Amino acid sequence: MLTRSVIAAAAAWLLSGCGTEAPVAGPAGAGPESVAVVTAAVVEKPLAVQVEALGTARANEAIEITAKTANTVISVRFEEGQLVRRGDLLIELDGAQARADLAAAQAALAESKSAYARSRDLFAQAALSQAQLEQIEATLLANEARVAASRARLSDTLIRAPFGGRMGLRRVCVGALVNPGAVITTLDDTSTMKVDFDVPEVFLAVLKAGLAVVAQSAAYAGENFSGEVESVDSRVDPVTRTIKVRARLPNPEGRLLPGMFLTVRVSREPLPGLVVPEQALVPERGKVYVFVLAGGRIARREVTIGRRVPGEVEITQGVAAGERVVIEGTQKVRDGSAAHEAP
């Protein structure tokens, strides 16, 4: 009888439903499957534009000094590392033959001028035909051209600086025979340095000439070299999706040298943009998404990102100011699922 009583009591207890747990519901308006998430608002705020890139310093002007013709060096008129001005004589080559050719050409020209003057008088007296006068005049013009060519060859024996700058190492000695194209020395104008560097195309809209540039070199730890953007290339590299930017850095003391490796930062005044916390971004298969919570439901949106600052990122397309994006719980939600703000 006791066993039957226990069984009957257990059955009555089960039928009463006292052992059934009610489903846990979320906040008012949230269904039983609603997921608790933490969100943050999309806000509009000014963002400073700052791009960091790597570049190599180059001289404002840089050439290799060479000879135009094969000749012998008879005088070196510069010192290695010397600052020279435009037009300064650097190398003197043997000009004896060139001077002799010039003298002969000038003598022939003088004779041609005299002959032409006599011919004009004879032509005026009808003692000389038009054809004969034209032939004498052609000889005069040819001799004038020979004089000009001889002067040019003599000028080529004097190698001068095409612009002001600092001389490099000397690679020839007095008495050496130099051939056309052989490097005698180098000349660099380092009063201003050029720096070319690549910037992601996402910054193309804010890049322009005149933007402030700060460069740093490992040779001068902690020291800044200020300049500005000179120009922006007209093409974007289709492989790297970057655009080349050229900056100029004043270098009056000559501390920066061609070939130095520089870290470059480009800055611009703050511009407004829509910003979300960085943890709201969900990258997937080369695209970037955010989860937007609205009306108790999740919407997955593809977005385009722009400028970045520590902990935040600009969204240029995909969300509007005031919307709320999920920053904690993105692994638990999907497009169209129910969600609510965590308490």
Short mmCIF file of C-alpha atoms in Angstrom, two decimals, residues 103-118 139-140 143-144 147:
data_model
loop_
_atom_site.label_atom_id
_atom_site.label_comp_id
_atom_site.label_asym_id
_atom_site.label_seq_id
_atom_site.Cartn_x
_atom_site.Cartn_y
_atom_site.Cartn_z
CA ALA A 103 91.40 79.74 -85.71
CA ALA A 104 91.30 78.08 -89.13
CA ALA A 105 87.53 78.44 -89.33
CA GLN A 106 87.72 82.11 -88.38
CA ALA A 107 90.35 82.76 -91.06
CA ALA A 108 88.19 81.10 -93.69
CA LEU A 109 85.22 83.14 -92.52
CA ALA A 110 87.16 86.39 -92.79
CA GLU A 111 88.15 85.53 -96.34
CA SER A 112 84.55 84.65 -97.21
CA LYS A 113 83.27 87.94 -95.85
CA SER A 114 85.80 89.87 -97.95
CA ALA A 115 84.92 87.87 -101.06
CA TYR A 116 81.22 88.41 -100.53
CA ALA A 117 81.67 92.17 -100.11
CA ARG A 118 83.61 92.38 -103.43
CA THR A 139 80.33 79.71 -98.91
CA LEU A 140 80.13 82.56 -96.39
CA ASN A 143 82.18 79.18 -92.97
CA GLU A 144 80.03 80.90 -90.34
CA VAL A 147 83.16 78.79 -86.77
#
